[in-house]
Amino acid sequence: MSSTCEGGSSWEILVPSEVQFDVSQMEEIVEPMALIVAKMVDEAAFRIICRTSSERLALSQHHPLLQLLEMGLLNSFPDHQIYNEMGMWENVKSLFWEMVEEFVVDPSSVTLVRMITACTRSGDLDSGKLVHRYIEENGFPVCLTLENALMNMYAKSGEMGEARRLYNQMSDPDVVSSTTLVSGYASSGLVELACEVFDSMPTRNTVAWNAMLSAYVLNGHFEGAISLFKEMLILDVQTDEATIVTILSACSRSENLLIGQVIHGYVCKVPIFKTRELLHSLIGLYSKCGVMEAAELLFQKMDVKNEVSWTLMMEGYVRTGRKEVALEIFHNMPSKDLASWNALITVLVQYNFFNEALVIFVEMQRIKVSPNCITLVSTLSACAGARALDLGKWIHAFIKRNDIVMDSTLCSALIDMYAKCGCIELSLEVFESMQSKDLVWSTIIGGLAMHGHSKLALEYFEQMTDCGVVPDSIAFIGVLSACSHAGLIEEGKHYFHLMTEVYGISPTSEHCGCMVDLFARQGLLREAKDFIDGIYISSNGVAIWGALLGACSIYGNVELAEYAARNLLMIDPTNAGAYVLLSNVYAKASQWSDVRKVRNTMKEQRIDKIPGCSSIEVNGVAHEFFVGDASHPQCEEIYMMLNRLEKMLQNHVINS
DNA sequence: CTAGGGTTAG
């Protein structure tokens, strides 16, 4: 058995000294190189690699000398072959089995490492485990590199227990072993464990620091990432492109423009190569923070743009409200991939351009671009926002027809779409059909609350915790709004306490808005104000003051209404609703001069009351109705029906 | 030969 761990490669012997690795000579030496590769590889079976170009490519990825030639090699192949990475790994795997089973050659440790890497990259844990068992059964010695490769395979497949077991068995783990663990824990969401391993490392290189940085960023600990980066600078750790890309991603995701700009300055001063990826992360930062002038400047400077470059700019323009510019970029992009379509639909939905998002989806169908799960999730939330029930149902049917895997995000989007479109029964149907409900409880609770099924929403919440699922922030929004709609004061207080004290979730302005609404709707204005006084309200606290102001206008409390309106307008000076409600309170109290003052201020500030508008989709056609609107062709019938419904409701209230 | 990076997701 040839089973020793090879040290250096035998390239020096195999490569003729007259062969110069000059890029200009690439074409001429590709063929000889392929032959050398065949000779160098000690297994007979690998000779077949030289038969086709894609097989040659497969091997080239694993040889340092051929990697040098990669540019030239790749240039001689058509694009689709280069990017068919999956096919390449499949080639490596089938060659391996051919070698050990048909040619009965013992693989060297280098070959085993390549095989394990092929399994890891193609996400084929089953084959990997088979090879692992094959190694153990044949008693092949396992060198450090092979141990690391095996650990990495388990880590990448989320089997951190097995990865850790291998690590603990190692006699002499190195910086690669620990870094593999750090990034494995990071992708499993176990930042604390990643931290622990990182802290225990005797030596750390740039890759190790980058892995820890990325551990923070992947799990949303942007502040942690920023302070780790500072530590790198203080300790004078070498930074590289990957460091910058990672830290910039932390800045843009937390919209920390200031630190991002500092890093932009740093990049300009230190010798770091401004790769396209690095420029993308800078553009991404400015686009996310709405500084389109800076993004545009960098974008213009790029010599080679790709789909990502165009997509980042497009997103930025939607975010800054210039969606026409964004659409123009989109339509003029030299090439777009699925991610570009998804990015546009998603960002349009995020900024409430639901109908525009649906138009893009329809366009996508027309030119036959196949949507993926992400497309469908975003489009379903566009349907929810636009109340486009028919299209939502069509997507549901599309999912069934194409056997698309219903993962929890997709189910959640369906449940939410049906709930928002008024079909809570269909929401429940999707919910009940799921095997694992762990990640969709919050959505169904929110849907039930929205439909006024408060008691049921609370029952589902209890079921959720009975199943051992830990409720998240979203679940509590549903629960608290259910309490507020049903006037369940004590229950509301109980759940708020449960959320903050037992589950340690810090309340957002939405939770607080629900609480204020809970008290204020019942006329407990004092309690509502006390609640507000006890919390910190950030710049997105419009819902909190709005809830208080709304209740004040119902109960006619002038003093408190003024207080609420003042605070609301401090956050959002152009909030038309605040002015209207305030003037209603004054009118109720017959303070006509104050009513006039408010109206005049609105005129001076050019604040227009946005007319209330409802819309409904019937047979795929959206119908819009404004306040006092009489323009609909069936207006008379609609109002007759409305009156009948109103009478029915009044009778219902009297009877119950 | 093995470890780290960018756009899309309620």
XYZ file of C-alpha atoms (C1' of nucleotides) in Angstrom:
666
model
C 0.000 0.000 0.000
C 1.287 3.390 -0.896
C 0.134 5.149 2.195
C 2.744 7.580 3.383
C 2.106 11.271 3.783
C 3.941 12.920 0.944
C 6.009 15.951 1.725
C 6.843 18.259 -1.192
C 5.544 17.432 -4.647
C 7.678 15.903 -7.341
C 7.054 18.781 -9.700
C 10.668 19.867 -9.800
C 11.652 16.543 -11.275
C 8.722 16.262 -13.638
C 8.717 19.721 -15.129
C 11.355 20.078 -17.815
C 13.606 23.028 -17.105
C 13.026 24.542 -20.547
C 9.333 25.064 -19.822
C 8.858 28.693 -18.812
C 5.664 29.616 -17.004
C 5.009 32.746 -18.906
C 1.476 33.838 -19.507
C 2.256 34.525 -23.174
C 3.287 30.920 -23.639
C 0.154 29.612 -22.060
C -1.382 28.208 -25.224
C 1.678 26.183 -26.117
C 2.227 24.677 -22.721
C -1.317 23.670 -21.885
C -0.956 20.348 -23.620
C 2.482 19.432 -22.213
C 1.240 20.503 -18.784
C -1.668 18.135 -19.033
C 0.716 15.309 -19.794
C 2.944 16.212 -16.882
C -0.078 16.232 -14.638
C -0.925 12.741 -15.754
C 2.564 11.542 -14.983
C 2.796 13.339 -11.708
C -0.368 11.847 -10.338
C 0.597 8.482 -8.991
C -2.695 6.735 -9.762
C -3.188 5.113 -13.117
C -6.841 6.004 -13.274
C -6.132 9.705 -13.275
C -4.677 9.388 -16.754
C -8.168 9.717 -18.159
C -8.322 13.244 -16.826
C -6.401 14.347 -19.860
C -9.008 13.067 -22.277
C -11.361 16.028 -22.113
C -10.870 19.667 -21.333
C -13.325 19.677 -18.446
C -11.492 16.825 -16.810
C -8.240 18.680 -17.257
C -9.867 21.650 -15.623
C -10.938 19.456 -12.723
C -7.375 18.575 -11.963
C -6.002 22.018 -12.585
C -7.890 23.293 -9.579
C -5.774 21.067 -7.369
C -2.302 21.671 -8.656
C -0.324 24.710 -7.669
C 1.512 24.965 -10.945
C -1.624 24.622 -12.975
C -3.237 27.200 -10.756
C -0.593 29.606 -11.967
C -1.750 28.838 -15.439
C -5.376 29.037 -14.538
C -5.972 32.309 -16.313
C -4.674 31.002 -19.574
C -6.345 27.672 -19.158
C -9.666 29.219 -18.385
C -9.382 31.572 -21.324
C -9.183 28.648 -23.673
C -12.475 27.169 -22.476
C -15.975 28.413 -23.093
C -17.608 30.099 -20.084
C -20.214 27.498 -19.338
C -17.548 24.867 -18.808
C -15.623 26.986 -16.348
C -18.612 27.708 -14.230
C -19.926 24.189 -14.217
C -18.284 23.634 -10.858
C -20.699 20.933 -9.846
C -19.886 18.863 -12.910
C -16.225 19.233 -12.089
C -16.610 17.831 -8.579
C -18.735 14.993 -9.892
C -15.879 14.155 -12.271
C -13.364 14.053 -9.453
C -15.634 11.807 -7.393
C -16.364 9.280 -10.125
C -12.673 9.140 -11.036
C -11.830 8.409 -7.433
C -14.215 5.459 -7.228
C -13.010 4.217 -10.593
C -9.488 4.342 -9.280
C -10.056 2.460 -6.042
C -12.671 -0.013 -7.285
C -11.750 -0.826 -10.881
C -8.035 -0.136 -10.973
C -7.645 -1.238 -7.330
C -4.994 1.388 -6.657
C -4.468 2.672 -3.133
C -5.043 6.409 -3.065
C -2.294 8.573 -1.626
C -3.148 11.000 1.131
C -3.058 13.833 -1.405
C -5.692 12.083 -3.486
C -7.788 11.448 -0.382
C -7.640 15.136 0.500
C -8.772 16.020 -3.034
C -11.590 13.528 -2.838
C -12.787 14.857 0.535
C -12.619 18.397 -0.849
C -14.702 17.336 -3.841
C -17.314 15.887 -1.481
C -17.305 19.022 0.674
C -17.651 21.441 -2.237
C -20.453 19.453 -3.842
C -22.266 19.169 -0.520
C -22.127 15.389 -0.756
C -21.728 14.338 2.867
C -22.855 10.779 2.125
C -19.942 10.115 -0.232
C -17.638 11.891 2.183
C -18.670 9.639 5.045
C -18.126 6.640 2.780
C -14.582 7.790 2.060
C -14.013 8.463 5.759
C -15.070 4.896 6.577
C -12.956 3.584 3.698
C -9.919 5.359 5.179
C -10.543 3.908 8.641
C -11.306 0.382 7.434
C -8.128 0.210 5.357
C -6.034 1.680 8.106
C -4.647 4.488 5.952
C -2.630 6.849 8.113
C -4.275 10.238 8.431
C -1.988 13.246 8.138
C -2.789 16.702 9.475
C -4.016 18.008 6.119
C -6.366 15.088 5.700
C -7.651 15.520 9.257
C -8.297 19.175 8.523
C -10.058 18.349 5.270
C -12.295 15.820 7.042
C -13.072 18.282 9.840
C -13.948 20.884 7.276
C -16.298 18.488 5.514
C -18.282 17.859 8.709
C -18.161 21.533 9.658
C -19.505 22.614 6.255
C -22.319 20.051 6.531
C -23.347 21.434 9.907
C -22.208 18.352 11.822
C -20.236 20.285 14.392
C -20.340 17.453 16.925
C -18.396 15.197 14.575
C -16.019 18.014 13.584
C -15.296 18.703 17.243
C -14.756 14.978 17.946
C -12.117 14.824 15.201
C -10.491 17.985 16.537
C -10.282 16.593 20.069
C -8.669 13.408 18.736
C -5.973 15.311 16.863
C -2.484 15.039 18.304
C -1.255 18.311 16.917
C -3.967 20.659 15.610
C -2.692 23.710 13.763
C -4.031 27.148 12.911
C -6.052 25.667 10.017
C -7.784 23.160 12.329
C -8.892 25.864 14.752
C -9.937 28.219 11.970
C -12.054 25.448 10.478
C -13.820 25.079 13.837
C -14.324 28.841 14.179
C -16.004 29.144 10.806
C -17.985 25.941 11.359
C -19.397 27.203 14.653
C -20.086 30.538 12.984
C -22.260 29.040 10.278
C -24.123 26.957 12.861
C -24.944 30.136 14.760
C -22.726 29.219 17.707
C -20.739 32.449 18.059
C -19.831 31.808 21.688
C -18.138 28.523 20.806
C -16.390 30.143 17.834
C -15.128 32.823 20.213
C -13.927 30.236 22.685
C -11.878 28.402 20.045
C -10.501 31.667 18.684
C -9.438 32.854 22.141
C -7.688 29.560 22.858
C -5.572 29.678 19.697
C -1.826 29.887 20.418
C -1.129 31.643 17.116
C -3.480 33.427 14.772
C -2.913 34.507 11.214
C -4.968 36.853 9.053
C -7.245 34.031 7.886
C -8.053 33.123 11.499
C -8.900 36.752 12.360
C -11.022 36.995 9.224
C -12.906 33.846 10.203
C -13.716 35.319 13.596
C -14.754 38.618 12.011
C -17.056 36.757 9.685
C -18.427 34.733 12.637
C -19.665 38.001 14.143
C -21.027 39.362 10.884
C -22.845 36.139 9.926
C -24.661 36.189 13.222
C -25.533 39.849 13.198
C -23.067 40.947 15.887
C -21.909 43.972 13.932
C -20.575 45.845 16.963
C -18.521 42.790 17.890
C -17.074 42.692 14.394
C -16.171 46.362 14.532
C -14.403 46.062 17.873
C -12.537 42.959 16.681
C -11.384 44.914 13.635
C -10.141 47.689 15.919
C -8.252 45.069 17.898
C -6.628 43.893 14.667
C -5.423 47.412 13.984
C -4.153 47.902 17.549
C -2.277 44.592 17.536
C -0.959 45.442 14.085
C -2.375 42.273 12.505
C -1.964 42.180 8.750
C -5.285 42.935 7.040
C -6.199 41.903 3.513
C -9.043 42.146 1.004
C -11.138 39.578 2.852
C -10.807 41.538 6.115
C -12.036 44.703 4.451
C -14.897 43.046 2.599
C -16.093 41.415 5.832
C -15.880 44.503 7.999
C -17.563 46.634 5.332
C -20.393 44.146 5.226
C -20.803 44.669 8.986
C -20.917 48.431 8.426
C -23.419 48.341 5.613
C -25.728 45.870 7.316
C -25.792 47.949 10.484
C -25.945 51.103 8.354
C -22.866 52.412 10.166
C -21.841 54.949 7.548
C -19.262 56.636 9.767
C -17.112 53.559 10.438
C -17.609 52.548 6.818
C -16.168 55.852 5.619
C -13.224 55.488 7.991
C -12.516 52.087 6.481
C -12.855 53.551 2.989
C -10.118 56.002 3.982
C -8.026 53.194 5.425
C -8.326 51.213 2.185
C -7.056 54.212 0.233
C -4.015 54.575 2.475
C -2.791 50.996 2.918
C -1.524 48.796 0.103
C -4.636 46.689 -0.411
C -5.594 45.674 -3.897
C -8.909 47.212 -4.857
C -10.549 44.109 -6.228
C -13.970 44.194 -7.769
C -15.349 42.476 -4.680
C -13.847 45.141 -2.430
C -15.324 47.904 -4.566
C -18.659 46.083 -4.397
C -18.607 46.109 -0.636
C -17.872 49.854 -0.648
C -20.625 50.534 -3.176
C -22.895 48.300 -1.099
C -22.183 50.420 1.964
C -23.030 53.694 0.252
C -26.028 52.231 -1.526
C -27.375 50.818 1.744
C -26.875 54.139 3.495
C -28.450 56.082 0.643
C -25.301 58.046 -0.312
C -25.716 57.544 -4.033
C -23.200 60.233 -5.032
C -20.384 58.254 -3.402
C -21.692 54.970 -4.782
C -21.917 56.476 -8.267
C -18.336 57.787 -8.072
C -16.952 54.349 -7.213
C -19.196 52.696 -9.775
C -17.928 55.000 -12.541
C -14.338 54.194 -11.555
C -14.818 50.433 -11.947
C -13.280 49.164 -15.129
C -14.958 45.757 -15.115
C -18.556 45.766 -13.919
C -20.692 42.704 -13.494
C -24.279 41.835 -12.473
C -23.501 42.549 -8.830
C -22.197 46.048 -9.612
C -25.335 47.024 -11.491
C -27.603 45.371 -8.952
C -26.067 47.261 -6.015
C -26.628 50.600 -7.753
C -30.174 49.667 -8.683
C -31.018 48.810 -5.074
C -29.578 52.097 -3.866
C -31.810 54.066 -6.217
C -34.934 52.256 -5.024
C -33.925 52.970 -1.417
C -33.509 56.664 -2.136
C -36.936 56.773 -3.746
C -35.684 57.159 -7.319
C -37.247 53.994 -8.609
C -37.393 55.239 -12.205
C -33.585 55.457 -12.240
C -33.439 51.986 -10.688
C -35.726 50.506 -13.335
C -33.702 52.183 -16.058
C -30.508 50.607 -14.693
C -32.280 47.274 -14.506
C -33.527 47.370 -18.076
C -30.185 48.556 -19.425
C -27.986 46.080 -17.572
C -25.784 44.241 -20.082
C -26.620 40.974 -18.370
C -28.728 40.016 -15.395
C -28.817 36.879 -13.357
C -31.529 35.517 -11.095
C -30.068 37.413 -8.129
C -30.588 40.706 -10.007
C -34.285 39.936 -10.529
C -34.633 38.837 -6.921
C -32.830 41.902 -5.622
C -35.121 44.254 -7.547
C -38.332 42.514 -6.460
C -37.157 42.347 -2.848
C -36.049 45.949 -2.580
C -39.264 47.183 -4.241
C -41.273 45.216 -1.674
C -39.159 46.586 1.183
C -39.996 50.117 0.099
C -43.682 49.312 -0.383
C -43.699 49.432 -4.197
C -45.803 46.272 -4.264
C -47.407 46.683 -7.659
C -44.077 47.561 -9.276
C -42.622 44.378 -7.773
C -45.479 42.354 -9.246
C -44.892 43.910 -12.656
C -41.267 42.726 -12.503
C -42.371 39.230 -11.534
C -44.824 39.070 -14.419
C -42.117 40.331 -16.783
C -39.861 37.575 -15.489
C -42.514 34.975 -16.311
C -43.023 36.465 -19.757
C -39.388 36.099 -20.765
C -39.220 32.712 -19.076
C -36.705 33.268 -16.298
C -37.333 30.503 -13.750
C -37.968 31.864 -10.283
C -36.391 30.250 -7.247
C -37.518 30.075 -3.657
C -36.290 33.601 -2.903
C -38.193 35.051 -5.882
C -41.373 33.380 -4.692
C -40.969 34.532 -1.078
C -40.488 38.143 -2.176
C -43.282 38.026 -4.723
C -45.648 36.524 -2.162
C -44.927 39.387 0.167
C -45.615 41.773 -2.738
C -48.945 39.960 -3.178
C -49.607 40.373 0.536
C -48.821 44.083 0.371
C -50.870 44.667 -2.793
C -53.643 42.334 -1.557
C -53.202 40.470 -4.860
C -54.927 37.264 -3.834
C -55.270 35.768 -7.313
C -51.564 36.041 -8.097
C -50.789 34.725 -4.627
C -52.951 31.681 -5.293
C -51.293 31.261 -8.685
C -47.882 31.160 -6.994
C -49.150 28.612 -4.483
C -50.296 26.436 -7.399
C -46.971 27.048 -9.167
C -45.118 25.766 -6.103
C -47.225 22.596 -6.028
C -46.996 22.074 -9.789
C -43.203 22.362 -9.859
C -42.582 20.344 -6.693
C -40.745 23.265 -5.132
C -39.556 22.464 -1.614
C -41.805 24.248 0.862
C -39.239 25.448 3.359
C -40.269 27.457 6.374
C -39.647 30.866 4.777
C -41.811 29.963 1.794
C -44.586 28.615 4.025
C -44.341 31.674 6.195
C -44.718 33.901 3.130
C -47.782 31.914 1.990
C -49.405 32.069 5.431
C -48.782 35.806 5.616
C -50.069 36.382 2.076
C -53.340 34.528 2.739
C -53.813 36.310 6.060
C -53.245 39.766 4.577
C -55.539 38.951 1.625
C -58.333 38.047 4.015
C -58.186 34.258 3.755
C -57.175 33.195 7.256
C -58.671 29.724 6.644
C -56.146 29.162 3.844
C -53.378 30.415 6.127
C -54.395 27.833 8.688
C -54.526 25.160 6.009
C -50.909 25.835 4.990
C -49.893 26.013 8.638
C -51.527 22.714 9.574
C -50.032 20.966 6.543
C -46.498 21.628 7.755
C -44.499 18.886 9.428
C -42.142 21.224 11.271
C -43.970 24.319 12.488
C -41.091 25.689 14.567
C -40.370 28.706 12.397
C -43.906 29.699 11.350
C -45.732 30.027 14.665
C -45.089 33.760 14.751
C -46.582 34.240 11.306
C -49.823 32.402 12.041
C -50.200 34.149 15.424
C -49.809 37.502 13.675
C -52.342 36.471 11.041
C -54.912 35.392 13.620
C -54.423 38.625 15.554
C -54.866 40.623 12.353
C -58.202 38.882 11.753
C -59.414 39.652 15.243
C -59.186 36.031 16.398
C -57.507 37.184 19.590
C -58.360 34.202 21.765
C -57.158 31.789 19.078
C -53.936 33.750 18.618
C -53.213 33.401 22.337
C -54.108 29.698 22.231
C -51.614 29.186 19.404
C -49.006 31.039 21.409
C -49.519 28.652 24.335
C -49.332 25.675 21.949
C -46.096 27.073 20.568
C -44.420 27.275 23.957
C -45.875 23.870 24.921
C -44.048 22.443 21.899
C -40.835 23.806 23.356
C -40.422 26.497 20.686
C -38.898 29.689 22.072
C -41.059 32.639 20.972
C -39.303 35.475 19.145
C -39.887 39.176 18.917
C -42.388 38.752 16.042
C -44.515 36.252 18.002
C -44.930 38.838 20.746
C -46.044 41.511 18.289
C -48.877 39.156 17.315
C -49.702 38.324 20.933
C -49.691 41.939 22.112
C -51.774 43.140 19.198
C -54.261 40.326 19.892
C -54.515 41.552 23.489
C -54.950 45.143 22.415
C -57.694 44.304 19.881
C -59.613 42.245 22.424
C -59.084 44.705 25.264
C -57.289 42.078 27.358
C -55.400 44.470 29.632
C -54.142 42.012 32.224
C -53.092 39.451 29.624
C -51.266 42.155 27.684
C -49.295 43.189 30.781
C -48.547 39.536 31.506
C -47.174 38.838 28.023
C -45.118 42.030 27.957
C -43.541 41.005 31.242
C -43.027 37.465 29.927
C -41.285 38.806 26.838
C -38.892 41.160 28.579
C -38.207 39.323 31.827
C -38.482 35.634 30.956
C -37.368 35.587 27.331
C -35.079 38.594 27.575
C -36.386 40.202 24.372
C -35.986 43.975 24.334
C -39.209 45.647 23.220
C -39.217 47.428 19.861
C -41.374 50.404 19.032
C -43.918 47.977 17.571
C -44.301 46.156 20.884
C -44.573 49.460 22.699
C -47.090 50.734 20.169
C -49.252 47.685 20.939
C -48.997 48.335 24.680
C -49.935 51.994 24.352
C -52.789 50.986 22.087
C -53.875 48.366 24.630
C -54.253 50.938 27.407
C -55.374 53.882 25.333
C -58.155 52.085 23.429
C -59.784 51.249 26.744
C -59.559 54.854 27.808
C -56.732 54.204 30.273
C -54.832 57.254 29.063
C -53.033 57.676 32.363
C -51.613 54.139 32.166
C -50.673 54.682 28.525
C -48.709 57.801 29.414
C -47.052 56.104 32.397
C -46.000 53.275 30.103
C -44.494 55.733 27.623
C -42.650 57.577 30.393
C -41.042 54.306 31.450
C -39.481 53.406 28.103
C -36.892 54.756 25.717
C -38.387 55.803 22.377
C -36.154 55.822 19.340
C -36.601 57.731 16.109
C -39.064 55.151 14.768
C -41.560 55.577 17.558
C -44.287 57.026 15.314
C -46.582 54.080 16.134
C -46.281 54.758 19.875
C -47.224 58.434 19.765
C -49.753 57.722 17.028
C -51.542 55.181 19.225
C -51.698 57.648 22.103
C -52.834 60.500 19.892
C -55.500 58.362 18.249
C -56.933 57.389 21.631
C -56.832 61.007 22.832
C -58.897 62.040 19.854
C -61.523 59.401 20.705
C -61.628 60.294 24.396
C -61.169 64.029 23.851
C -58.121 64.634 26.022
C -56.685 67.892 24.701
C -53.689 68.163 26.992
C -52.371 64.674 26.343
C -53.145 64.947 22.617
C -50.957 68.049 22.403
C -48.186 66.212 24.225
C -48.434 63.208 21.881
C -48.650 65.334 18.734
C -45.648 67.410 19.769
C -43.533 64.291 20.234
C -44.797 62.657 17.060
C -44.038 65.734 14.978
C -40.562 65.913 16.481
C -39.854 62.507 14.952
C -41.817 63.020 11.745
C -42.523 66.710 11.071
C -44.600 66.051 7.958
C -46.942 63.479 9.489
C -50.314 64.574 8.158
C -52.198 62.208 10.460
C -50.832 63.969 13.544
C -52.180 67.349 12.383
C -55.563 65.922 11.430
C -56.030 64.073 14.721
C -54.935 67.106 16.728
C -57.362 69.361 14.926
C -60.106 66.784 15.532
C -59.368 66.883 19.275
C -59.597 70.684 19.270
C -62.839 70.532 17.305
C -64.327 68.101 19.781
C -63.457 70.525 22.588
C -64.848 73.449 20.529
C -61.433 75.172 20.580
C -61.997 76.615 17.134
C -59.084 79.043 17.128
C -56.752 76.127 17.789
C -58.369 74.175 14.955
C -57.638 77.118 12.660
C -54.027 77.319 13.896
C -53.395 73.665 13.085
C -55.002 74.000 9.662
C -52.914 77.098 8.903
C -49.701 75.366 9.957
C -50.544 72.537 7.594
C -51.059 74.990 4.764
C -47.837 76.846 5.534
C -45.836 73.632 5.708
C -47.605 72.394 2.554
C -48.683 69.227 4.305
C -51.502 67.539 2.475
C -53.773 65.073 4.044
C -53.269 61.885 2.086
C -56.745 60.653 1.181
C -57.667 57.313 2.706
C -57.689 54.629 0.077
C -58.801 51.005 0.068
C -58.237 48.568 -2.711
C -59.470 45.110 -3.523
C -58.548 42.684 -6.253
C -61.507 40.994 -7.962
C -60.801 38.484 -10.726
C -57.284 39.839 -11.068
C -58.366 43.494 -11.406
C -57.476 45.925 -8.619
C -60.210 48.381 -7.614
C -59.269 51.471 -5.615
C -61.621 53.521 -3.438
C -60.828 56.904 -1.924
C -62.666 58.639 0.918
C -65.999 59.926 -0.393
C -65.173 58.486 -3.789
C -68.155 58.074 -6.124
C -66.332 57.285 -9.343
C -66.681 53.504 -9.404
C -69.140 52.286 -12.070
C -70.982 50.149 -9.500
C -70.877 52.851 -6.863
C -74.590 52.785 -6.032
C -74.693 49.032 -5.471
C -71.538 49.179 -3.368
C -72.982 51.817 -1.046
C -76.266 49.904 -0.737
C -74.345 46.827 0.303
C -72.273 48.896 2.741
C -75.406 50.217 4.426
C -76.813 46.722 4.740
C -73.566 45.457 6.254
C -73.509 48.336 8.705
C -77.056 47.548 9.878
C -76.168 43.872 10.239
C -73.140 44.783 12.309
C -75.129 47.096 14.572
C -77.714 44.354 15.174
C -74.935 41.925 15.870
C -73.420 44.227 18.485
C -76.808 44.793 20.149
C -77.596 41.069 20.224
C -74.241 40.069 21.655
C -3.359 19.216 -0.849
C -6.525 21.776 4.287
C -9.020 27.243 6.911
C -11.403 33.326 5.839
C -14.769 37.439 1.688
C -19.435 40.196 -2.064
C -25.455 40.799 -4.300
C -30.970 37.752 -3.103
C -34.667 35.705 2.254
C -40.619 37.282 7.295
